[in-house]
Coordinates of C-alpha atoms and ligand atoms in Angstrom, one line a residue:
M1 CA -6.2 17.9 1.6
C2 CA -5.9 14.1 1.9
G3 CA -2.7 12.4 1.0
I4 CA -2.0 9.9 -1.8
F5 CA 0.9 7.5 -1.9
A6 CA 1.5 4.7 -4.3
R7 CA 4.2 2.2 -5.0
I8 CA 5.2 -0.4 -7.5
A9 CA 8.1 -2.7 -6.6
N10 CA 9.5 -6.3 -6.7
E11 CA 8.3 -7.0 -3.2
P12 CA 5.0 -6.6 -1.3
V13 CA 4.3 -2.9 -1.1
A14 CA 2.0 -2.8 2.0
P15 CA 4.8 -1.8 4.4
A16 CA 5.9 1.1 2.0
L17 CA 2.3 2.2 1.7
I18 CA 1.8 2.4 5.4
E19 CA 5.1 4.3 5.8
G20 CA 4.1 6.6 3.0
L21 CA 0.8 7.4 4.7
R22 CA 2.6 8.2 7.9
R23 CA 4.6 10.8 6.1
L24 CA 1.4 12.3 4.6
E25 CA -0.8 12.0 7.7
Y26 CA -0.3 15.8 8.3
R27 CA -2.7 16.1 5.3
G28 CA -5.6 14.5 7.1
Y29 CA -6.3 11.5 9.4
D30 CA -10.1 10.9 9.3
S31 CA -9.5 7.4 7.8
A32 CA -6.9 5.6 5.8
G33 CA -6.8 2.8 3.3
I34 CA -4.7 0.9 0.8
A35 CA -5.5 -1.3 -2.2
T36 CA -3.1 -3.7 -4.0
I37 CA -3.3 -6.1 -6.9
E38 CA -3.0 -9.7 -5.7
Q39 CA -3.4 -12.7 -8.0
G40 CA -5.0 -10.5 -10.5
G41 CA -7.6 -9.1 -8.2
I42 CA -7.9 -5.9 -6.0
E43 CA -7.4 -6.3 -2.3
R44 CA -8.5 -3.4 -0.1
R45 CA -7.9 -2.6 3.6
C46 CA -9.1 0.5 5.4
A47 CA -9.8 1.8 8.8
V48 CA -11.4 4.8 10.4
G49 CA -9.0 7.2 12.1
K50 CA -5.2 7.4 12.0
V51 CA -2.7 5.4 10.1
D52 CA -2.0 3.3 13.3
A53 CA -5.5 1.9 13.0
L54 CA -4.9 0.9 9.4
E55 CA -1.6 -0.6 10.3
A56 CA -3.3 -2.9 12.8
V57 CA -5.8 -4.0 10.1
V58 CA -3.0 -4.6 7.6
R59 CA -1.0 -6.6 10.1
S60 CA -3.9 -8.9 10.8
G61 CA -4.1 -9.7 7.1
P62 CA -1.2 -8.3 5.1
P63 CA -1.8 -8.1 1.4
A64 CA 1.0 -9.5 -0.7
G65 CA 0.6 -7.3 -3.8
T66 CA 3.6 -5.6 -5.3
V67 CA 1.6 -2.7 -6.8
G68 CA -0.6 -0.6 -4.6
I69 CA -2.2 2.8 -3.8
A70 CA -2.8 4.4 -0.4
H71 CA -4.8 7.3 0.9
T72 CA -5.2 9.2 4.2
R73 CA -8.4 11.2 4.3
W74 CA -9.6 14.6 5.5
A75 CA -13.3 14.3 5.1
T76 CA -15.1 16.7 2.7
H77 CA -18.1 14.7 1.3
G78 CA -19.4 12.2 3.8
S79 CA -18.4 11.4 7.4
P80 CA -15.2 9.7 8.4
S81 CA -16.3 6.0 8.1
E82 CA -15.0 2.8 6.6
R83 CA -17.4 3.1 3.6
N84 CA -16.2 6.6 2.8
A85 CA -12.5 5.6 3.2
H86 CA -10.4 5.5 0.1
P87 CA -9.4 3.7 -2.1
H88 CA -12.7 3.6 -3.9
I89 CA -13.5 0.7 -6.2
A90 CA -15.4 -0.1 -9.4
P91 CA -15.1 -3.5 -11.1
G92 CA -11.5 -4.2 -11.8
L93 CA -10.3 -0.7 -10.6
A94 CA -9.3 1.1 -7.4
I95 CA -8.5 4.8 -7.1
A96 CA -7.2 7.2 -4.4
H97 CA -8.2 10.9 -4.8
N98 CA -7.2 14.1 -3.3
G99 CA -9.2 17.3 -4.0
I100 CA -12.9 18.0 -4.7
I101 CA -15.0 16.9 -7.7
E102 CA -17.4 19.8 -8.0
N103 CA -19.7 18.1 -10.6
H104 CA -19.9 14.8 -8.7
R105 CA -23.7 14.9 -8.3
E106 CA -24.4 15.1 -12.0
L107 CA -21.9 12.4 -12.8
R108 CA -23.2 10.2 -10.0
H109 CA -26.8 10.4 -11.4
A110 CA -25.6 9.7 -15.0
L111 CA -23.4 6.8 -13.9
S112 CA -26.2 5.3 -11.7
D113 CA -28.5 5.4 -14.7
R114 CA -25.9 3.3 -16.5
G115 CA -25.6 0.7 -13.8
A116 CA -22.9 2.0 -11.4
R117 CA -23.4 0.9 -7.8
F118 CA -22.1 3.5 -5.4
R119 CA -21.2 2.4 -1.9
S120 CA -19.9 5.7 -0.4
E121 CA -21.2 9.3 0.1
T122 CA -18.0 10.7 -1.4
D123 CA -17.5 12.8 -4.5
S124 CA -14.4 10.6 -5.3
E125 CA -16.3 7.4 -6.1
V126 CA -17.5 8.7 -9.5
I127 CA -13.8 8.4 -10.6
P128 CA -13.4 4.6 -10.7
W129 CA -16.9 4.3 -12.2
L130 CA -16.1 6.8 -15.0
M131 CA -12.8 5.0 -15.7
H132 CA -14.6 1.7 -15.7
Q133 CA -17.2 2.9 -18.1
H134 CA -14.5 4.2 -20.6
M135 CA -12.5 1.0 -20.3
A136 CA -15.6 -1.1 -20.8
G137 CA -16.2 0.9 -24.0
G138 CA -12.7 -0.1 -25.2
A139 CA -10.5 2.8 -24.1
S140 CA -7.0 2.0 -22.8
A141 CA -6.4 2.7 -19.1
K142 CA -4.2 5.7 -20.1
D143 CA -6.9 7.2 -22.4
A144 CA -9.6 6.5 -19.8
M145 CA -7.7 8.4 -17.2
H146 CA -7.3 11.4 -19.5
R147 CA -11.0 11.3 -20.5
V148 CA -12.0 11.2 -16.8
G149 CA -9.6 14.1 -16.1
E150 CA -11.4 16.2 -18.8
E151 CA -14.9 15.2 -17.4
L152 CA -14.2 16.2 -13.8
H153 CA -14.7 19.8 -12.5
G154 CA -12.7 21.0 -9.5
A155 CA -9.2 20.3 -8.3
F156 CA -7.8 16.8 -7.9
A157 CA -5.0 14.4 -8.0
I158 CA -5.7 10.7 -8.6
A159 CA -3.8 7.5 -8.3
A160 CA -5.2 4.3 -9.9
I161 CA -4.6 0.6 -10.3
S162 CA -6.4 -1.7 -12.6
E163 CA -6.7 -5.5 -12.9
N164 CA -6.3 -5.0 -16.7
E165 CA -2.7 -3.9 -16.3
P166 CA -1.5 -5.4 -13.0
D167 CA 2.0 -4.1 -13.4
V168 CA 1.2 -0.4 -13.8
L169 CA 0.5 2.5 -11.5
R170 CA -1.4 5.4 -13.1
A171 CA -1.9 9.0 -11.9
Y172 CA -3.5 12.2 -13.0
R173 CA -3.3 15.7 -11.8
R174 CA -5.3 18.9 -12.0
G175 CA -5.0 21.5 -9.3
S176 CA -3.8 19.2 -6.5
P177 CA -0.1 18.4 -6.0
L178 CA 1.4 15.2 -7.2
A179 CA 5.0 14.1 -7.6
V180 CA 6.4 10.8 -9.0
G181 CA 9.8 9.3 -8.7
F182 CA 11.8 6.2 -9.6
G183 CA 14.6 4.4 -7.8
K184 CA 16.4 1.1 -7.6
G185 CA 13.5 -0.7 -5.9
G186 CA 10.8 0.6 -8.3
G187 CA 8.4 3.5 -8.8
V188 CA 6.6 5.7 -6.3
L189 CA 4.1 8.7 -6.3
A190 CA 2.9 11.0 -3.5
S191 CA 1.1 14.2 -2.8
D192 CA 4.2 15.6 -1.3
P193 CA 7.5 15.3 -3.2
Q194 CA 9.5 14.9 0.0
A195 CA 7.4 11.8 0.9
L196 CA 9.3 10.0 -1.9
A197 CA 12.4 10.0 0.4
G198 CA 14.1 6.7 0.4
Y199 CA 12.4 5.5 -2.8
A200 CA 13.7 8.1 -5.2
S201 CA 16.3 10.9 -5.1
E202 CA 14.4 13.1 -7.5
A203 CA 10.7 14.0 -7.7
M204 CA 9.0 14.9 -11.0
I205 CA 6.3 17.4 -10.5
L206 CA 3.1 16.8 -12.6
E207 CA 1.5 19.8 -14.2
D208 CA -2.2 20.3 -14.7
G209 CA -3.6 17.9 -17.2
D210 CA -0.6 15.5 -16.9
S211 CA -0.8 11.8 -16.3
A212 CA 1.9 9.4 -15.2
E213 CA 2.5 5.8 -16.0
I214 CA 4.8 4.1 -13.6
T215 CA 6.1 0.5 -14.1
R216 CA 9.0 -1.4 -12.6
D217 CA 11.1 -0.1 -15.6
G218 CA 10.5 3.6 -15.2
V219 CA 8.1 6.5 -15.4
A220 CA 6.5 8.1 -18.4
L221 CA 4.6 11.5 -18.2
F222 CA 2.0 12.6 -20.7
N223 CA 0.5 16.0 -21.2
R224 CA -3.2 16.8 -21.7
A225 CA -2.8 15.9 -25.4
G226 CA -1.4 12.5 -24.5
E227 CA 2.1 13.4 -25.7
R228 CA 5.2 12.2 -23.8
V229 CA 6.7 15.1 -21.8
Q230 CA 9.5 15.9 -19.3
R231 CA 8.7 18.0 -16.2
Q232 CA 10.6 20.0 -13.6
T233 CA 12.4 17.8 -11.1
L234 CA 13.2 18.5 -7.5
A235 CA 15.8 17.0 -5.3
V236 CA 14.2 14.8 -2.5
D237 CA 15.8 15.6 0.9
P238 CA 16.3 12.2 2.6
S239 CA 16.5 13.9 6.0
V240 CA 13.0 15.4 6.0
F241 CA 11.2 12.2 7.0
A242 CA 14.2 10.5 8.6
C243 CA 13.4 8.8 11.9
D244 CA 14.9 10.7 14.7
D245 CA 14.4 10.5 18.4
N246 CA 12.2 13.3 19.5
P247 CA 13.2 14.0 23.1
Y248 CA 9.9 15.9 23.6
A249 CA 6.5 14.4 24.2
H250 CA 5.1 15.9 21.0
H251 CA 6.3 17.4 17.8
M252 CA 4.6 20.7 18.7
L253 CA 6.6 21.0 21.9
R254 CA 9.8 20.3 20.0
E255 CA 8.9 22.8 17.4
I256 CA 8.2 25.5 20.0
H257 CA 11.6 24.8 21.5
E258 CA 13.3 24.9 18.1
Q259 CA 12.4 28.5 17.6
P260 CA 15.8 30.0 18.7
D261 CA 17.6 27.7 16.3
V262 CA 15.2 28.7 13.5
I263 CA 15.8 32.4 14.2
A264 CA 19.6 31.8 14.2
R265 CA 19.4 30.0 10.9
I266 CA 17.4 32.8 9.3
L267 CA 19.6 35.5 10.7
G268 CA 22.7 33.5 9.6
Q269 CA 21.3 33.1 6.1
Y270 CA 20.0 36.6 5.6
R271 CA 22.8 38.5 7.3
V272 CA 21.8 41.9 6.2
P273 CA 18.4 43.1 5.0
S274 CA 19.5 43.3 1.4
D275 CA 20.1 39.5 1.5
V276 CA 16.4 38.9 1.4
L277 CA 15.9 41.3 -1.5
A278 CA 18.4 39.3 -3.5
M279 CA 15.8 36.5 -3.5
V280 CA 13.0 38.5 -5.2
P281 CA 12.7 40.6 -8.3
V282 CA 11.3 43.7 -6.6
D283 CA 12.5 47.3 -6.4
F284 CA 10.9 48.6 -3.3
R285 CA 11.6 52.2 -4.3
R286 CA 8.9 51.7 -7.0
V287 CA 6.4 49.9 -4.8
S288 CA 3.2 52.0 -4.2
R289 CA 1.2 49.5 -2.2
I290 CA 1.6 46.1 -0.7
T291 CA -1.2 43.5 -0.2
L292 CA -0.3 40.7 2.1
V293 CA -2.4 37.5 1.7
A294 CA -2.5 34.3 3.7
C295 CA -4.6 32.0 5.9
G296 CA -4.7 31.0 9.5
T297 CA -1.5 31.6 11.4
S298 CA 0.2 32.8 8.3
Y299 CA -2.5 35.5 8.0
Y300 CA -1.7 36.7 11.6
A301 CA 2.0 37.0 10.5
A302 CA 0.8 39.0 7.6
A303 CA -1.4 41.2 9.8
L304 CA 1.6 42.0 11.9
A305 CA 3.9 42.6 9.0
R306 CA 1.5 45.1 7.5
R307 CA 2.3 47.4 10.4
W308 CA 6.0 46.9 9.9
F309 CA 5.9 47.8 6.2
Q310 CA 4.1 51.0 7.0
E311 CA 6.3 51.8 10.0
F312 CA 9.7 50.9 8.6
A313 CA 9.3 51.3 4.9
R314 CA 6.5 54.0 4.8
V315 CA 4.7 52.1 2.1
P316 CA 0.9 51.6 2.3
A317 CA 0.1 48.0 3.2
E318 CA -3.1 46.0 3.6
V319 CA -3.8 42.5 4.6
A320 CA -6.4 40.0 3.3
I321 CA -7.6 36.6 4.2
A322 CA -7.0 34.5 1.1
S323 CA -10.3 32.7 1.0
E324 CA -12.2 36.0 1.0
F325 CA -9.8 37.9 -1.2
R326 CA -9.9 35.5 -4.1
Y327 CA -13.6 36.3 -4.8
E328 CA -13.6 40.0 -4.2
A329 CA -14.3 42.7 -6.8
F330 CA -11.3 45.0 -7.3
A331 CA -10.6 48.4 -8.6
P332 CA -7.9 48.5 -11.3
P333 CA -4.4 47.9 -9.9
L334 CA -2.2 50.9 -9.3
P335 CA 1.2 51.1 -10.9
G336 CA 3.8 49.7 -8.4
E337 CA 1.4 47.3 -6.5
L338 CA 3.0 44.3 -5.0
A339 CA 1.5 41.2 -3.5
I340 CA 3.2 39.1 -0.7
V341 CA 1.8 35.7 -0.1
I342 CA 2.8 33.8 3.0
S343 CA 2.4 30.0 3.5
Q344 CA 4.2 27.4 5.6
S345 CA 3.1 24.5 3.3
G346 CA 3.0 26.4 0.0
E347 CA 0.0 24.2 -0.9
T348 CA -2.9 26.1 0.7
A349 CA -5.6 26.1 -1.9
D350 CA -7.1 29.5 -0.8
T351 CA -3.7 31.2 -0.9
I352 CA -2.9 29.7 -4.3
G353 CA -6.3 31.0 -5.5
A354 CA -5.5 34.5 -4.2
M355 CA -2.1 34.4 -5.9
E356 CA -3.7 33.5 -9.2
V357 CA -6.1 36.4 -8.8
M358 CA -3.1 38.8 -8.2
R359 CA -1.2 37.5 -11.2
A360 CA -4.3 37.7 -13.5
R361 CA -4.5 41.4 -12.4
G362 CA -0.9 41.9 -13.5
I363 CA 0.4 42.3 -9.9
P364 CA 3.8 40.7 -9.2
V365 CA 3.6 38.2 -6.4
I366 CA 6.4 37.3 -4.0
A367 CA 6.1 34.4 -1.6
L368 CA 7.4 33.5 1.8
V369 CA 7.2 29.7 1.9
N370 CA 8.6 27.0 4.2
Q371 CA 8.2 24.0 1.8
I372 CA 10.5 24.6 -1.1
G373 CA 9.2 22.9 -4.2
S374 CA 5.6 23.5 -3.2
T375 CA 3.1 25.0 -5.7
I376 CA 3.3 28.5 -4.2
A377 CA 7.1 28.5 -4.1
R378 CA 7.2 27.4 -7.8
E379 CA 4.6 29.7 -9.1
A380 CA 5.4 33.0 -7.4
D381 CA 7.5 35.6 -9.2
G382 CA 10.1 35.2 -6.4
T383 CA 10.3 33.1 -3.3
I384 CA 12.0 33.7 0.1
P385 CA 12.5 30.4 1.9
L386 CA 11.4 30.5 5.5
L387 CA 14.1 28.0 6.7
A388 CA 12.0 26.7 9.6
G389 CA 12.7 23.1 8.7
P390 CA 9.9 20.5 8.6
E391 CA 6.9 21.4 10.8
I392 CA 5.0 18.3 11.7
G393 CA 2.6 19.5 14.4
V394 CA -0.7 20.6 12.9
A395 CA -0.6 23.8 15.0
S396 CA 2.0 26.1 13.4
T397 CA 4.6 27.4 15.8
K398 CA 8.1 27.7 14.5
A399 CA 6.8 28.5 11.0
F400 CA 5.1 31.5 12.5
S401 CA 8.2 32.9 14.2
A402 CA 10.1 32.1 11.0
Q403 CA 7.5 34.1 9.0
L404 CA 7.8 37.0 11.4
T405 CA 11.6 37.0 11.4
V406 CA 11.8 37.0 7.6
L407 CA 9.0 39.6 7.3
A408 CA 10.8 41.8 9.7
M409 CA 13.9 41.5 7.6
L410 CA 11.9 42.2 4.4
A411 CA 10.3 45.3 5.9
L412 CA 13.7 46.6 7.1
A413 CA 15.1 45.9 3.6
A414 CA 12.2 47.8 2.0
G415 CA 12.9 50.6 4.4
Q416 CA 16.5 50.7 3.5
R417 CA 15.8 50.8 -0.2
R418 CA 13.4 53.7 0.5
N419 CA 16.0 55.5 2.5
Q420 CA 14.1 55.4 5.7
P421 CA 16.1 56.4 8.9
G422 CA 16.9 54.0 11.8
I423 CA 16.9 50.8 9.9
G424 CA 20.4 49.8 11.0
Q425 CA 19.4 50.2 14.6
F426 CA 16.4 47.9 14.2
H427 CA 18.5 45.4 12.4
A428 CA 20.9 45.4 15.3
R429 CA 18.1 44.7 17.7
L430 CA 16.8 41.9 15.6
Q431 CA 20.1 40.0 16.3
K432 CA 18.9 39.7 19.9
L433 CA 15.7 38.0 19.0
G434 CA 17.0 34.4 19.4
D435 CA 18.2 35.1 23.0
M436 CA 14.9 36.8 23.9
V437 CA 12.9 33.8 22.6
T438 CA 15.2 31.5 24.6
A439 CA 14.5 33.6 27.7
A440 CA 10.8 33.4 27.1
L441 CA 11.1 29.6 26.7
H442 CA 12.8 29.4 30.1
N443 CA 9.6 30.6 31.7
E444 CA 7.8 27.4 30.7
P445 CA 7.3 26.2 34.4
A446 CA 5.3 29.4 35.0
V447 CA 3.2 28.7 31.9
I448 CA 2.6 25.1 33.1
A449 CA 1.4 26.5 36.5
V450 CA -1.1 28.7 34.7
A451 CA -2.2 25.9 32.4
E452 CA -2.9 23.8 35.5
R453 CA -5.2 26.5 36.8
I454 CA -7.2 27.2 33.6
H455 CA -7.3 24.0 31.5
N456 CA -10.9 23.3 32.4
A457 CA -12.2 26.6 31.1
H458 CA -15.0 26.5 28.6
S459 CA -14.1 29.7 26.9
M460 CA -11.1 32.1 26.8
I461 CA -10.5 35.6 25.5
Y462 CA -7.2 37.1 24.3
V463 CA -6.6 40.8 24.0
G464 CA -3.8 43.0 22.7
R465 CA -3.3 46.4 21.2
G466 CA -1.2 47.5 18.3
S467 CA 1.3 44.9 17.2
L468 CA 0.1 42.7 20.1
F469 CA -3.4 42.4 18.5
P470 CA -2.4 39.9 15.8
V471 CA -0.5 38.0 18.5
A472 CA -3.8 37.9 20.6
M473 CA -5.6 36.4 17.5
E474 CA -2.8 33.9 17.0
G475 CA -2.8 32.9 20.7
A476 CA -6.6 32.3 20.5
L477 CA -6.3 30.3 17.3
K478 CA -3.5 28.1 18.9
L479 CA -5.6 27.4 21.9
K480 CA -8.8 26.6 20.1
E481 CA -7.3 24.3 17.5
I482 CA -5.5 22.0 19.9
S483 CA -7.5 22.3 23.2
Y484 CA -11.0 22.6 21.7
I485 CA -11.7 25.5 24.1
H486 CA -13.6 28.2 22.5
A487 CA -11.3 31.2 22.3
E488 CA -11.4 34.6 20.6
G489 CA -8.8 37.3 20.1
F490 CA -9.9 40.9 20.2
A491 CA -8.2 44.3 19.9
A492 CA -8.1 45.4 23.5
G493 CA -9.6 48.8 22.8
E494 CA -12.5 47.1 21.0
L495 CA -13.6 45.1 24.0
K496 CA -15.7 47.9 25.4
H497 CA -17.7 48.0 22.1
G498 CA -19.3 44.6 22.8
P499 CA -17.1 41.7 23.7
I500 CA -16.7 43.0 27.3
A501 CA -20.2 41.5 27.9
L502 CA -18.5 38.1 27.8
V503 CA -16.3 39.0 30.8
D504 CA -17.1 36.9 33.9
P505 CA -15.0 35.2 36.6
Q506 CA -15.0 31.8 34.8
T507 CA -13.5 33.1 31.6
P508 CA -9.8 33.5 31.6
I509 CA -8.7 36.6 29.7
V510 CA -5.1 36.6 28.4
A511 CA -4.1 40.2 28.2
L512 CA -1.0 41.1 26.3
V513 CA 0.8 44.2 27.4
A514 CA 4.2 45.8 26.8
S515 CA 6.1 48.8 28.1
G516 CA 6.0 51.5 25.4
S517 CA 3.8 54.1 23.8
L518 CA 0.6 52.0 24.0
F519 CA 1.1 50.8 27.5
E520 CA -1.2 53.2 29.3
K521 CA -4.0 52.5 26.8
S522 CA -3.6 48.8 27.2
A523 CA -3.4 49.2 31.0
S524 CA -6.8 51.0 31.0
N525 CA -8.3 48.2 29.0
V526 CA -7.0 45.6 31.5
R527 CA -8.4 47.6 34.4
E528 CA -11.8 47.7 32.6
I529 CA -11.7 43.9 32.6
A530 CA -10.7 43.8 36.2
A531 CA -13.5 46.1 37.3
R532 CA -15.9 43.5 35.9
N533 CA -14.3 40.6 37.9
G534 CA -12.4 39.3 34.9
R535 CA -9.9 36.5 35.6
I536 CA -6.8 38.1 34.0
V537 CA -3.7 36.2 32.8
L538 CA -1.3 39.0 32.1
V539 CA 1.6 38.5 29.6
G540 CA 4.2 41.2 29.4
D541 CA 7.6 42.5 30.3
R542 CA 8.5 42.9 34.0
A543 CA 7.8 46.6 34.2
S544 CA 4.4 46.4 32.7
L545 CA 3.4 43.4 34.8
L546 CA 4.6 45.2 37.9
S547 CA 2.3 48.2 37.3
L548 CA -0.7 45.9 36.8
S549 CA 0.1 43.4 39.6
D550 CA -2.9 44.6 41.6
V551 CA -5.4 43.4 38.9
S552 CA -3.8 40.2 37.4
T553 CA -4.8 36.8 38.6
H554 CA -1.8 35.2 36.9
S555 CA 1.1 36.7 35.1
L556 CA 3.7 35.5 32.6
T557 CA 6.9 37.4 32.1
V558 CA 8.6 37.9 28.7
P559 CA 11.7 39.9 27.9
Q560 CA 11.2 43.5 27.0
G561 CA 11.6 44.2 23.3
C562 CA 10.8 46.9 20.7
E563 CA 7.9 47.2 18.2
L564 CA 9.7 44.6 16.0
L565 CA 10.6 42.0 18.6
Q566 CA 7.9 42.2 21.3
P567 CA 5.2 40.5 19.3
I568 CA 7.4 37.6 18.4
V569 CA 8.6 37.1 21.9
S570 CA 5.1 37.5 23.4
T571 CA 3.9 34.6 21.1
V572 CA 6.1 32.1 22.9
P573 CA 4.1 31.8 26.2
L574 CA 0.8 31.7 24.2
Q575 CA 2.1 28.7 22.2
L576 CA 3.3 27.0 25.4
L577 CA 0.0 27.8 27.1
A578 CA -2.0 26.2 24.3
Y579 CA 0.2 23.2 24.3
H580 CA 0.1 22.6 28.1
V581 CA -3.7 23.2 28.3
A582 CA -4.2 20.6 25.5
R583 CA -1.8 18.2 27.1
L584 CA -3.6 18.5 30.5
R585 CA -6.9 17.8 28.7
G586 CA -5.4 14.6 27.4
L587 CA -5.8 15.5 23.7
D588 CA -3.8 14.5 20.6
V589 CA -1.8 17.7 20.4
D590 CA 0.0 17.0 17.1
R591 CA -3.1 15.8 15.3
P592 CA -6.1 17.7 16.6
R593 CA -9.6 16.7 15.5
N594 CA -11.1 17.9 12.2
L595 CA -7.8 19.6 11.1
A596 CA -5.1 18.9 8.6
K597 CA -1.7 20.5 8.3
S598 CA -2.0 21.3 4.6
V599 CA -5.3 22.7 3.5
T600 CA -5.5 21.9 -0.2
V601 CA -9.2 22.3 -0.7
E602 CA -11.3 25.4 -0.7
Ligands
M6R1 O1 0.5 26.3 5.1 P1 -0.1 27.6 5.3 O2 0.7 28.5 6.1 O3 -0.6 28.2 4.1 O4 -1.4 27.3 6.2 C1 -2.3 28.2 6.6 C2 -3.2 27.7 7.7 O5 -4.0 26.6 7.2 C3 -2.4 27.3 8.9 O6 -1.7 28.4 9.4 C4 -3.4 26.9 10.0 O7 -4.2 27.9 10.5 C5 -2.6 26.2 11.2 N1 -3.3 25.0 11.6 C6 -2.5 27.1 12.4 O8 -1.8 26.5 13.4

């Protein structure tokens, strides 16, 4: 995680650095800092917390430098504090770093023995001292950067400025994303290619081992051997970070309400199931097993889709948490195995690692990714764009419903290729999804009323059966990440095997139910909770709520759907509930503590 931004121009760069950090704040907001070169020396400003705090510091003493680097931090080594804030400095040098230096301890000892004076607890601070040591030994800044890149273990992207060359920005990449661009006003680099918007129309994506040299005249890229190279370019979409008026109090709320539009966009783009197949080089008739891999909310989308691939395409499917999967021992792959990785950001380090494991085993990997141009989108064998548009709130909402809509389409497409019956009927039902989500959103006043009753809870439980189990897990994740209330999602039938001991009148239990084949089983589980004085918030269609009205303390109605639609529709009140509980607790909904939107470290 962490975000790097840097700029070289003909005017003071501090305003651009602050704006760049705002665009990257989704990557972390424990501290922020900038460094520029001014009258031949390095000027540094930093602040604990969000970019707003840094902006106040910069405003009270704006640096005038026209070359500068900037960083927004998600703490890994050392607490969020001013001394651990980037940029880090050695004599004549400043660097900003994203990633983790795994051998920082050894390097720190060796550098200390040679006179380095470390000020921070970070792994990153070895970088400027290593560069300084090489430059003091006569190496050029470019050579020093490459040597440092070779000495470091781990994944990292670095931006650097040096008093020796006050008109140059340097960067290096291994494992962490980095894009550079050039436009009329000068050069720019950032962790996210779209953050170059307004400064460059194209982003050049550095590959592992590449360095960049950016001056006011242009950009030069060099490979690991130091040779000049050209790299893939991406168009920068100027609208992604364009200022617009958000009529909602928070990005998260807007993104929840955007879901019908996102679904309409997806169903407009992928009109028939075979449209999604056109994006990926897979013949589902030959697929013998699918492994879906992802993290967090994307993992819950995968867990749901696993059921759909089995139900609609009759292909064995399993799901794995990327951070666990990448270090598992595996039996030899079967012929016809397929991996599907799912990621909003396309930069999640654990998911990238799992994808690499799959590819090393010779298994084709297709990706569902929202951020086109991201590492996963570029490196998968085929990518299906999620079309959710930029998701700014750290808690994922519209990306989840986009993932589920695209996965539903893909499962139906797989079923069609495998000549399974009834696919057309399910595809027709999918067309109603947008209207059903709209109807679920109209019930927001009821959700607010429940939030007002429960927002002081210390702990909450979410339960669901079948396809509502992953939804329960997702509901609990949403609540805990933005409201800081402890919450757990359980399979409703599993409660009696242990978690039911947690049931008491103070712990709200959100029970997901739906008319259909599993209703009676779910109803029994709800009654088991009621018999133990549980405080039940029932979420379900009208008929199922009616038959459990004697045991629910609160109820939230959603439209009735089928196996495919119900879980997506039932997610909406859980998103709204998490949002309103966090709002009532007075918390920073879009930037919850300790989190970052894009998790680019292990
Ligand atoms: O960008 P990705 O979809 O790969 O991210 C995966 C998780 O980090 C992400 O879903 C996270 O759990 C969200 N904060 C959930 O709201």
